[in-house]
Short mmCIF file of N, CA and C in Angstrom, two decimals:
data_model
loop_
_atom_site.label_atom_id
_atom_site.label_comp_id
_atom_site.label_asym_id
_atom_site.label_seq_id
_atom_site.Cartn_x
_atom_site.Cartn_y
_atom_site.Cartn_z
N UNK A 1 -194.77 95.70 34.37
CA UNK A 1 -193.53 94.78 33.85
C UNK A 1 -192.57 95.38 35.25
N UNK A 2 -192.23 95.44 35.57
CA UNK A 2 -190.97 95.25 36.91
C UNK A 2 -189.89 96.59 35.64
N UNK A 3 -189.56 97.39 36.39
CA UNK A 3 -189.72 98.52 35.93
C UNK A 3 -187.41 97.70 35.39
N UNK A 4 -187.71 97.22 35.71
CA UNK A 4 -186.22 96.60 35.66
C UNK A 4 -185.65 95.29 34.48
N UNK A 5 -186.43 95.03 34.04
CA UNK A 5 -186.78 94.93 33.01
C UNK A 5 -187.43 95.05 31.69
N UNK A 6 -186.87 95.01 29.88
CA UNK A 6 -187.81 94.71 29.25
C UNK A 6 -188.08 94.34 28.59
N UNK A 7 -189.30 93.80 27.46
CA UNK A 7 -189.61 92.73 26.65
C UNK A 7 -189.34 93.41 25.09
N UNK A 8 -188.17 93.23 24.76
CA UNK A 8 -188.32 93.52 23.41
C UNK A 8 -188.46 91.90 22.51
N UNK A 9 -187.91 92.43 21.00
CA UNK A 9 -187.61 91.39 20.00
C UNK A 9 -185.69 91.21 19.95
N UNK A 10 -186.00 89.99 20.09
CA UNK A 10 -184.16 89.48 19.91
C UNK A 10 -183.52 90.44 18.19
N UNK A 11 -182.82 90.41 18.78
CA UNK A 11 -181.53 91.12 17.59
C UNK A 11 -180.38 89.59 16.94
N UNK A 12 -180.30 89.26 15.95
CA UNK A 12 -179.57 88.38 14.66
C UNK A 12 -178.73 88.33 15.42
N UNK A 13 -177.73 89.41 16.57
CA UNK A 13 -176.46 89.74 17.12
C UNK A 13 -176.11 89.20 18.97
N UNK A 14 -177.91 89.07 19.03
CA UNK A 14 -177.78 88.74 20.52
C UNK A 14 -177.57 86.77 19.95
N UNK A 15 -177.28 86.33 18.86
CA UNK A 15 -176.89 85.00 19.15
C UNK A 15 -176.23 84.12 20.19
N UNK A 16 -174.94 85.03 21.40
CA UNK A 16 -174.47 84.54 21.98
C UNK A 16 -175.22 84.46 23.59
N UNK A 17 -176.58 85.14 23.61
CA UNK A 17 -177.23 85.41 24.91
C UNK A 17 -178.86 84.05 24.56
N UNK A 18 -179.06 84.49 22.96
CA UNK A 18 -180.03 83.07 23.24
C UNK A 18 -178.91 82.07 23.20
N UNK A 19 -178.09 81.63 23.12
CA UNK A 19 -178.27 80.37 22.83
C UNK A 19 -177.29 79.90 24.56
N UNK A 20 -176.87 80.74 25.62
CA UNK A 20 -176.96 80.96 26.80
C UNK A 20 -178.79 80.01 27.54
N UNK A 21 -179.30 81.85 26.42
CA UNK A 21 -180.36 81.36 27.56
C UNK A 21 -181.33 79.84 27.20
N UNK A 22 -181.17 79.57 25.92
CA UNK A 22 -181.60 78.17 25.81
C UNK A 22 -180.92 77.07 26.74
N UNK A 23 -179.71 77.46 26.57
CA UNK A 23 -178.99 75.78 27.26
C UNK A 23 -179.43 75.61 28.90
N UNK A 24 -179.77 77.27 29.25
CA UNK A 24 -180.00 77.12 30.66
C UNK A 24 -181.39 76.71 30.32
N UNK A 25 -181.91 77.61 29.65
CA UNK A 25 -183.59 75.96 29.71
C UNK A 25 -183.49 74.83 29.79
N UNK A 26 -182.88 74.22 28.93
CA UNK A 26 -182.67 73.08 28.93
C UNK A 26 -182.40 72.44 30.37
N UNK A 27 -181.58 72.94 31.14
CA UNK A 27 -181.33 72.60 32.17
C UNK A 27 -182.61 71.98 33.63
N UNK A 28 -183.35 73.12 33.11
CA UNK A 28 -184.34 73.20 34.06
C UNK A 28 -185.19 71.80 34.38
N UNK A 29 -185.26 71.80 35.44
CA UNK A 29 -185.96 70.37 35.41
C UNK A 29 -187.40 69.82 34.98
N UNK A 30 -188.06 71.56 34.35
CA UNK A 30 -188.56 71.04 33.56
C UNK A 30 -188.91 70.88 32.15
N UNK A 31 -187.52 71.25 31.56
CA UNK A 31 -187.23 70.94 30.56
C UNK A 31 -187.74 70.29 29.70
N UNK A 32 -187.71 68.49 30.38
CA UNK A 32 -188.19 67.23 29.38
C UNK A 32 -190.27 67.17 29.37
N UNK A 33 -190.50 68.27 30.08
CA UNK A 33 -191.96 68.69 30.04
C UNK A 33 -191.95 69.51 28.76
N UNK A 34 -191.36 71.02 28.48
CA UNK A 34 -191.77 71.86 27.60
C UNK A 34 -190.55 72.11 26.69
N UNK A 35 -189.21 70.98 26.52
CA UNK A 35 -188.84 71.25 25.04
C UNK A 35 -188.78 70.35 24.43
N UNK A 36 -188.51 69.94 23.39
CA UNK A 36 -188.29 69.28 22.02
C UNK A 36 -186.84 68.49 22.49
N UNK A 37 -186.04 69.41 22.19
CA UNK A 37 -184.48 69.00 22.36
C UNK A 37 -184.20 68.81 23.62
N UNK A 38 -183.23 68.18 23.85
CA UNK A 38 -182.23 67.90 25.44
C UNK A 38 -180.34 68.99 25.67
N UNK A 39 -180.15 69.02 26.65
CA UNK A 39 -179.93 69.43 26.83
C UNK A 39 -178.38 69.18 25.73
N UNK A 40 -177.96 67.78 25.94
CA UNK A 40 -177.00 68.03 25.36
C UNK A 40 -176.66 67.51 23.52
N UNK A 41 -177.77 67.53 23.09
CA UNK A 41 -178.76 68.21 21.74
C UNK A 41 -178.07 69.44 21.26
N UNK A 42 -178.56 70.30 22.59
CA UNK A 42 -178.48 71.73 22.07
C UNK A 42 -177.19 71.63 22.03
N UNK A 43 -176.18 71.66 22.87
CA UNK A 43 -174.79 72.20 23.28
C UNK A 43 -174.73 71.52 22.36
N UNK A 44 -174.46 70.45 21.47
CA UNK A 44 -173.59 69.63 20.79
C UNK A 44 -173.55 71.14 18.70
N UNK A 45 -174.25 71.22 19.24
CA UNK A 45 -174.94 72.84 17.65
C UNK A 45 -173.74 73.83 17.61
N UNK A 46 -172.57 73.92 16.64
CA UNK A 46 -172.13 74.47 16.11
C UNK A 46 -172.62 76.22 16.64
N UNK A 47 -171.53 76.57 16.48
CA UNK A 47 -172.25 78.44 16.48
C UNK A 47 -172.97 79.35 15.42
N UNK A 48 -172.82 78.29 13.89
CA UNK A 48 -173.99 78.87 12.55
C UNK A 48 -174.63 78.73 13.65
N UNK A 49 -175.26 77.12 13.73
CA UNK A 49 -176.41 77.10 14.38
C UNK A 49 -177.49 78.37 14.87
N UNK A 50 -176.75 78.60 16.13
CA UNK A 50 -177.39 79.14 16.75
C UNK A 50 -177.56 80.97 16.66
N UNK A 51 -176.55 81.04 15.27
CA UNK A 51 -176.86 81.92 14.75
C UNK A 51 -178.06 82.79 13.67
N UNK A 52 -177.94 81.09 12.95
CA UNK A 52 -179.20 80.88 11.65
C UNK A 52 -180.69 81.19 12.83
N UNK A 53 -180.62 79.86 13.96
CA UNK A 53 -181.86 80.20 15.17
C UNK A 53 -182.16 81.68 15.13
N UNK A 54 -181.66 82.47 16.09
CA UNK A 54 -181.57 83.92 16.56
C UNK A 54 -181.53 84.72 14.93
N UNK A 55 -181.41 84.15 13.78
CA UNK A 55 -181.53 85.47 13.10
C UNK A 55 -183.16 85.18 12.54
N UNK A 56 -183.27 84.05 12.22
CA UNK A 56 -184.88 83.43 12.21
C UNK A 56 -185.95 84.26 13.31
N UNK A 57 -185.74 84.60 14.04
CA UNK A 57 -186.51 84.49 14.89
C UNK A 57 -185.78 86.15 15.19
N UNK A 58 -185.62 87.52 14.53
CA UNK A 58 -185.66 88.89 14.50
C UNK A 58 -186.38 89.19 13.85
N UNK A 59 -185.97 90.78 14.03
CA UNK A 59 -186.37 91.43 13.00
C UNK A 59 -185.94 90.94 11.01
N UNK A 60 -187.40 90.42 10.66
CA UNK A 60 -187.13 90.93 8.71
C UNK A 60 -186.43 88.76 9.27
N UNK A 61 -186.83 88.22 10.17
CA UNK A 61 -186.77 86.61 9.90
C UNK A 61 -188.43 86.32 9.66
N UNK A 62 -188.65 84.47 10.21
CA UNK A 62 -190.08 84.52 9.75
C UNK A 62 -190.44 84.50 10.83
N UNK A 63 -190.60 84.53 11.88
CA UNK A 63 -190.63 84.20 13.30
C UNK A 63 -190.40 85.31 14.63
N UNK A 64 -190.34 84.86 15.91
CA UNK A 64 -190.18 86.55 16.17
C UNK A 64 -190.01 85.38 18.15
N UNK A 65 -188.84 85.90 18.12
CA UNK A 65 -188.04 85.61 19.94
C UNK A 65 -188.75 86.88 20.72
N UNK A 66 -189.18 87.18 21.83
CA UNK A 66 -188.83 87.99 22.26
C UNK A 66 -188.51 87.70 23.71
N UNK A 67 -187.32 88.48 23.83
CA UNK A 67 -186.83 88.64 25.17
C UNK A 67 -186.92 89.92 26.15
N UNK A 68 -186.65 89.08 27.88
CA UNK A 68 -186.63 89.99 28.20
C UNK A 68 -185.09 90.44 29.15
N UNK A 69 -185.13 92.06 28.97
CA UNK A 69 -183.98 92.27 29.03
C UNK A 69 -183.85 93.15 30.01
N UNK A 70 -183.06 92.99 31.29
CA UNK A 70 -182.41 93.58 32.03
C UNK A 70 -182.17 94.98 31.81
N UNK A 71 -181.42 96.00 32.54
CA UNK A 71 -180.87 97.37 33.03
C UNK A 71 -179.11 96.72 32.07
N UNK A 72 -178.65 95.59 32.29
CA UNK A 72 -177.27 95.44 32.59
C UNK A 72 -176.75 94.74 31.66
N UNK A 73 -178.32 93.96 31.09
CA UNK A 73 -177.73 93.53 29.23
C UNK A 73 -178.68 91.94 30.07
N UNK A 74 -179.03 91.18 31.02
CA UNK A 74 -178.62 90.36 31.26
C UNK A 74 -180.41 89.60 30.98
N UNK A 75 -180.95 88.87 31.03
CA UNK A 75 -182.03 88.14 30.02
C UNK A 75 -182.92 87.63 31.51
N UNK A 76 -183.88 88.11 31.04
CA UNK A 76 -184.87 87.17 32.70
C UNK A 76 -184.88 85.55 32.22
N UNK A 77 -186.35 85.96 30.18
CA UNK A 77 -186.85 84.63 29.36
C UNK A 77 -186.79 85.39 28.43
N UNK A 78 -187.85 84.80 27.74
CA UNK A 78 -188.32 84.44 26.70
C UNK A 78 -188.95 83.73 26.02
N UNK A 79 -189.26 83.62 24.96
CA UNK A 79 -190.56 83.00 24.36
C UNK A 79 -190.95 83.46 23.10
N UNK A 80 -190.60 82.55 21.76
CA UNK A 80 -190.58 82.65 20.63
C UNK A 80 -192.05 82.15 19.65
N UNK A 81 -191.55 82.77 18.81
CA UNK A 81 -193.57 82.74 17.39
C UNK A 81 -193.24 82.42 16.37
N UNK A 82 -194.07 81.36 15.83
CA UNK A 82 -193.54 80.82 15.18
C UNK A 82 -194.69 80.72 13.92
N UNK A 83 -194.94 80.74 12.97
CA UNK A 83 -195.52 81.54 12.10
C UNK A 83 -195.86 80.28 11.18
N UNK A 84 -196.59 79.25 11.20
CA UNK A 84 -196.63 77.87 10.34
C UNK A 84 -198.47 78.25 9.46
N UNK A 85 -197.34 77.71 8.25
CA UNK A 85 -198.40 78.44 6.96
C UNK A 85 -199.45 77.02 7.04
N UNK A 86 -200.28 77.54 6.02
CA UNK A 86 -201.68 76.08 5.77
C UNK A 86 -200.13 75.30 4.35
N UNK A 87 -201.26 74.14 4.36
CA UNK A 87 -201.10 73.37 3.74
C UNK A 87 -199.18 72.61 4.34
N UNK A 88 -198.38 73.26 5.41
CA UNK A 88 -197.23 72.56 5.93
C UNK A 88 -197.43 71.37 7.51
N UNK A 89 -196.89 71.73 7.40
CA UNK A 89 -196.85 69.80 8.90
C UNK A 89 -196.08 70.54 9.53
N UNK A 90 -197.10 70.90 10.94
CA UNK A 90 -196.88 71.57 12.46
C UNK A 90 -195.73 69.46 13.07
N UNK A 91 -195.66 70.46 14.59
CA UNK A 91 -194.70 69.56 14.69
C UNK A 91 -195.02 67.94 15.35
N UNK A 92 -196.03 68.39 15.44
CA UNK A 92 -196.59 66.60 15.30
C UNK A 92 -196.72 65.53 14.24
N UNK A 93 -196.77 66.02 13.07
CA UNK A 93 -196.74 65.22 11.27
C UNK A 93 -198.20 65.91 11.41
N UNK A 94 -198.44 66.56 11.79
CA UNK A 94 -200.21 67.28 11.32
C UNK A 94 -200.42 68.29 10.95
N UNK A 95 -201.43 68.18 9.39
CA UNK A 95 -201.26 69.12 8.21
C UNK A 95 -202.12 70.89 9.56
N UNK A 96 -200.83 71.74 8.65
CA UNK A 96 -201.52 73.23 9.20
C UNK A 96 -202.59 73.61 7.93
N UNK A 97 -203.77 73.88 8.88
CA UNK A 97 -205.58 73.99 7.85
C UNK A 97 -205.11 75.29 7.37
N UNK A 98 -204.29 76.47 8.45
CA UNK A 98 -205.12 77.93 7.71
C UNK A 98 -204.06 78.63 8.70
N UNK A 99 -203.24 79.51 8.78
CA UNK A 99 -201.81 80.23 9.12
C UNK A 99 -202.69 81.07 10.18
N UNK A 100 -201.61 80.37 11.41
CA UNK A 100 -201.52 80.15 12.53
C UNK A 100 -200.15 80.73 13.13
N UNK A 101 -200.35 81.16 14.61
CA UNK A 101 -198.63 81.92 15.66
C UNK A 101 -198.63 80.72 16.69
N UNK A 102 -197.59 79.86 16.53
CA UNK A 102 -197.14 78.74 17.54
C UNK A 102 -196.54 79.56 18.43
N UNK A 103 -196.75 78.96 20.15
CA UNK A 103 -195.40 80.38 20.54
C UNK A 103 -195.00 78.44 21.79
N UNK A 104 -193.93 79.28 21.15
CA UNK A 104 -192.82 77.88 21.83
C UNK A 104 -191.93 78.81 22.68
N UNK A 105 -190.30 77.61 23.34
CA UNK A 105 -189.84 78.11 23.28
C UNK A 105 -189.60 78.95 24.85
N UNK A 106 -190.93 79.06 25.65
CA UNK A 106 -191.37 79.49 26.90
C UNK A 106 -190.12 79.36 28.13
N UNK A 107 -189.81 80.25 28.37
CA UNK A 107 -188.82 80.02 29.70
C UNK A 107 -188.90 81.37 30.76
N UNK A 108 -188.55 81.04 31.54
CA UNK A 108 -188.48 82.02 32.23
C UNK A 108 -186.95 81.57 33.73
N UNK A 109 -186.04 82.64 33.24
CA UNK A 109 -185.24 81.83 35.13
C UNK A 109 -185.97 81.88 36.47
N UNK A 110 -185.43 80.48 36.47
CA UNK A 110 -186.32 80.76 38.23
C UNK A 110 -185.95 81.92 38.99
N UNK A 111 -185.26 82.39 39.40
CA UNK A 111 -185.23 84.08 39.77
C UNK A 111 -186.63 85.03 39.65
N UNK A 112 -186.90 84.71 38.24
CA UNK A 112 -188.21 85.83 38.01
C UNK A 112 -188.72 84.85 37.50
N UNK A 113 -189.49 83.82 38.30
CA UNK A 113 -190.83 83.43 38.06
C UNK A 113 -191.43 84.06 38.99
N UNK A 114 -193.36 84.26 38.20
CA UNK A 114 -194.07 84.21 39.08
C UNK A 114 -193.88 85.95 39.59
N UNK A 115 -193.09 87.14 38.90
CA UNK A 115 -194.46 87.98 38.61
C UNK A 115 -194.13 88.19 37.82
N UNK A 116 -193.88 89.35 36.94
CA UNK A 116 -194.18 89.70 36.05
C UNK A 116 -193.90 89.76 33.62
N UNK A 117 -192.36 89.68 34.44
CA UNK A 117 -191.77 88.42 33.18
C UNK A 117 -192.97 87.93 32.14
N UNK A 118 -192.96 86.79 32.65
CA UNK A 118 -193.94 85.97 31.92
C UNK A 118 -194.66 86.07 31.38
N UNK A 119 -195.98 86.88 32.01
CA UNK A 119 -196.83 87.86 31.57
C UNK A 119 -196.32 88.67 30.83
N UNK A 120 -195.68 89.58 30.52
CA UNK A 120 -195.26 90.74 29.44
C UNK A 120 -194.68 89.78 28.36
N UNK A 121 -193.98 89.00 28.17
CA UNK A 121 -193.64 87.89 27.06
C UNK A 121 -194.69 87.48 26.28
N UNK A 122 -195.58 87.21 27.29
CA UNK A 122 -196.78 86.52 26.74
C UNK A 122 -197.30 87.55 25.81
N UNK A 123 -198.08 88.54 26.67
CA UNK A 123 -198.86 90.38 25.88
C UNK A 123 -197.95 90.27 24.53
N UNK A 124 -196.08 90.65 24.00
CA UNK A 124 -195.74 90.61 22.94
C UNK A 124 -195.68 89.50 22.47
N UNK A 125 -195.50 88.38 22.82
CA UNK A 125 -195.74 87.56 21.18
C UNK A 125 -197.18 87.72 21.69
N UNK A 126 -198.09 87.02 22.36
CA UNK A 126 -199.16 87.26 21.38
C UNK A 126 -200.24 88.83 20.05
N UNK A 127 -199.45 89.70 20.96
CA UNK A 127 -199.52 91.13 20.49
C UNK A 127 -198.93 90.40 18.48
N UNK A 128 -197.81 90.98 18.88
CA UNK A 128 -196.94 90.28 17.53
C UNK A 128 -197.79 90.05 16.85
N UNK A 129 -198.67 88.32 17.09
CA UNK A 129 -198.85 86.82 15.89
C UNK A 129 -199.73 87.67 15.73
N UNK A 130 -200.82 88.28 16.50
CA UNK A 130 -202.34 89.22 15.83
C UNK A 130 -202.37 89.94 14.64
N UNK A 131 -201.38 90.51 14.94
CA UNK A 131 -201.10 91.38 13.44
C UNK A 131 -200.26 90.76 12.13
N UNK A 132 -200.27 89.83 12.07
CA UNK A 132 -199.33 88.99 11.68
C UNK A 132 -200.91 88.92 9.68
N UNK A 133 -200.44 89.21 9.28
CA UNK A 133 -201.01 89.33 8.09
C UNK A 133 -201.61 87.94 8.00
N UNK A 134 -202.76 87.63 7.77
CA UNK A 134 -203.12 86.54 6.86
C UNK A 134 -203.54 85.61 8.94
N UNK A 135 -203.07 85.77 9.12
CA UNK A 135 -202.97 85.05 10.88
C UNK A 135 -203.87 84.81 11.88
N UNK A 136 -205.35 83.90 11.48
CA UNK A 136 -206.16 82.93 12.07
C UNK A 136 -206.26 82.66 13.38
N UNK A 137 -205.06 82.56 14.39
CA UNK A 137 -204.82 81.88 15.03
C UNK A 137 -204.23 81.58 16.07
N UNK A 138 -203.79 82.21 18.01
CA UNK A 138 -202.58 81.38 18.15
C UNK A 138 -202.80 80.17 19.30
N UNK A 139 -201.90 79.45 19.54
CA UNK A 139 -201.93 78.47 20.10
C UNK A 139 -200.88 77.90 20.85
N UNK A 140 -200.41 77.28 21.64
CA UNK A 140 -199.23 77.11 22.35
C UNK A 140 -200.25 75.15 23.01
N UNK A 141 -199.04 74.30 22.88
CA UNK A 141 -198.64 73.96 24.11
C UNK A 141 -198.60 73.04 25.36
N UNK A 142 -199.28 72.10 25.77
CA UNK A 142 -198.23 72.59 27.45
C UNK A 142 -198.81 70.86 28.01
N UNK A 143 -197.84 70.80 27.91
CA UNK A 143 -197.55 68.81 28.95
C UNK A 143 -198.41 69.08 29.44
N UNK A 144 -199.18 67.88 30.27
CA UNK A 144 -200.84 67.92 30.94
C UNK A 144 -200.07 67.69 32.63
N UNK A 145 -198.69 67.06 32.53
CA UNK A 145 -197.91 67.75 34.08
C UNK A 145 -197.74 68.90 34.13
N UNK A 146 -198.61 69.43 33.67
CA UNK A 146 -197.64 71.01 34.03
C UNK A 146 -198.17 71.82 34.29
N UNK A 147 -199.50 71.58 34.88
CA UNK A 147 -200.70 72.48 35.47
C UNK A 147 -200.40 73.95 35.87
N UNK A 148 -199.56 74.19 36.30
CA UNK A 148 -198.94 75.68 36.40
C UNK A 148 -199.01 76.88 35.48
N UNK A 149 -198.38 75.75 34.47
CA UNK A 149 -198.20 76.52 32.68
C UNK A 149 -199.81 76.65 32.65
N UNK A 150 -200.50 75.48 32.75
CA UNK A 150 -202.00 75.54 32.06
C UNK A 150 -202.51 76.34 32.70
N UNK A 151 -202.39 76.81 33.71
CA UNK A 151 -203.37 77.53 34.51
C UNK A 151 -202.98 78.57 34.56
N UNK A 152 -201.57 79.45 34.06
CA UNK A 152 -200.72 80.85 33.64
C UNK A 152 -201.81 81.21 32.69
N UNK A 153 -201.38 79.81 31.51
CA UNK A 153 -201.80 80.59 30.13
C UNK A 153 -203.55 80.40 29.86
N UNK A 154 -204.37 79.94 31.18
CA UNK A 154 -205.91 79.31 30.89
C UNK A 154 -206.42 81.31 31.24
N UNK A 155 -205.73 81.72 32.60
CA UNK A 155 -205.74 83.52 32.91
C UNK A 155 -205.66 84.13 31.87
N UNK A 156 -204.27 83.83 31.24
CA UNK A 156 -203.48 84.91 29.94
C UNK A 156 -205.36 85.01 28.50
N UNK A 157 -205.92 83.82 29.15
CA UNK A 157 -207.38 83.60 27.27
C UNK A 157 -206.14 82.46 26.92
N UNK A 158 -206.44 82.07 27.19
CA UNK A 158 -206.57 80.53 26.77
C UNK A 158 -207.22 79.08 27.35
N UNK A 159 -207.59 78.20 26.29
CA UNK A 159 -208.06 77.21 26.48
C UNK A 159 -207.95 76.06 25.57
N UNK A 160 -208.47 75.15 26.46
CA UNK A 160 -208.11 74.22 25.49
C UNK A 160 -208.58 73.60 24.35
N UNK A 161 -208.55 72.95 23.01
CA UNK A 161 -209.02 72.75 22.25
C UNK A 161 -208.43 71.64 21.81
N UNK A 162 -207.22 70.85 22.23
CA UNK A 162 -207.15 69.67 21.68
C UNK A 162 -206.13 68.17 22.89
N UNK A 163 -206.13 67.85 22.11
CA UNK A 163 -205.07 66.11 23.21
C UNK A 163 -204.58 65.79 21.91
N UNK A 164 -203.22 66.01 22.13
CA UNK A 164 -202.04 65.55 21.34
C UNK A 164 -200.95 63.93 21.88
N UNK A 165 -201.45 63.35 22.36
CA UNK A 165 -200.55 62.51 23.30
C UNK A 165 -200.55 63.09 24.90
N UNK A 166 -199.75 63.58 25.30
CA UNK A 166 -199.12 64.28 26.44
C UNK A 166 -199.06 64.79 26.73
N UNK A 167 -199.57 66.32 25.70
CA UNK A 167 -199.90 67.08 25.03
C UNK A 167 -201.67 68.56 24.93
N UNK A 168 -201.36 68.77 26.15
CA UNK A 168 -202.81 69.96 25.39
C UNK A 168 -202.99 71.13 24.57
N UNK A 169 -203.28 70.64 23.31
CA UNK A 169 -203.45 72.44 22.46
C UNK A 169 -203.97 73.14 23.20
N UNK A 170 -203.78 74.44 23.25
CA UNK A 170 -204.14 75.85 24.32
C UNK A 170 -204.34 76.35 23.04
N UNK A 171 -205.85 77.42 22.29
CA UNK A 171 -205.87 78.55 21.38
C UNK A 171 -206.19 80.13 22.53
N UNK A 172 -205.67 80.42 21.54
CA UNK A 172 -206.19 82.19 22.73
C UNK A 172 -206.81 82.19 22.15
N UNK A 173 -208.07 82.98 23.37
CA UNK A 173 -209.62 83.38 23.28
C UNK A 173 -210.30 84.30 24.05
N UNK A 174 -209.66 85.25 23.78
CA UNK A 174 -209.06 86.49 24.59
C UNK A 174 -211.38 86.81 24.96
N UNK A 175 -211.58 87.14 26.74
CA UNK A 175 -212.48 87.16 26.61
C UNK A 175 -213.04 89.07 25.86
N UNK A 176 -214.28 88.79 25.57
CA UNK A 176 -214.89 90.43 25.32
C UNK A 176 -215.11 91.27 26.65
#
């Protein structure tokens, strides 16, 4: 990774930066393909929402949010891992059959795309997911029109496993 950015887990007190980055992500032209909420929906949320959301992705929470942080405290990107437990329903309404990790909220600021930020965020997220007790697979969804993202994930070891509406489910299957 570029020596200017370090990938780390988000901390609960980072909620203002997490909010600001999420709002930037939702302003991105590809946001309608990548995210389930709109900028207006997210912007309308009170600060308590952002505090709770960030705490759930920090150490001690059930999930983990990773960020790429620069030396001046600027954030270049983010990726979140949700741990889905058997017997629950996922965002599509399907029953989760086994403990799995689901990568969501992937965003890299425009000026940092095409470098190593996304790759290092993905490495941290997948690495964290694979050592969680009971997690048997790591998956994500990518919109059928987001071929650049799909190519990135394929290069990193993800394979298409299902089609859900206009989304491809992809599972991490590292090569030996």
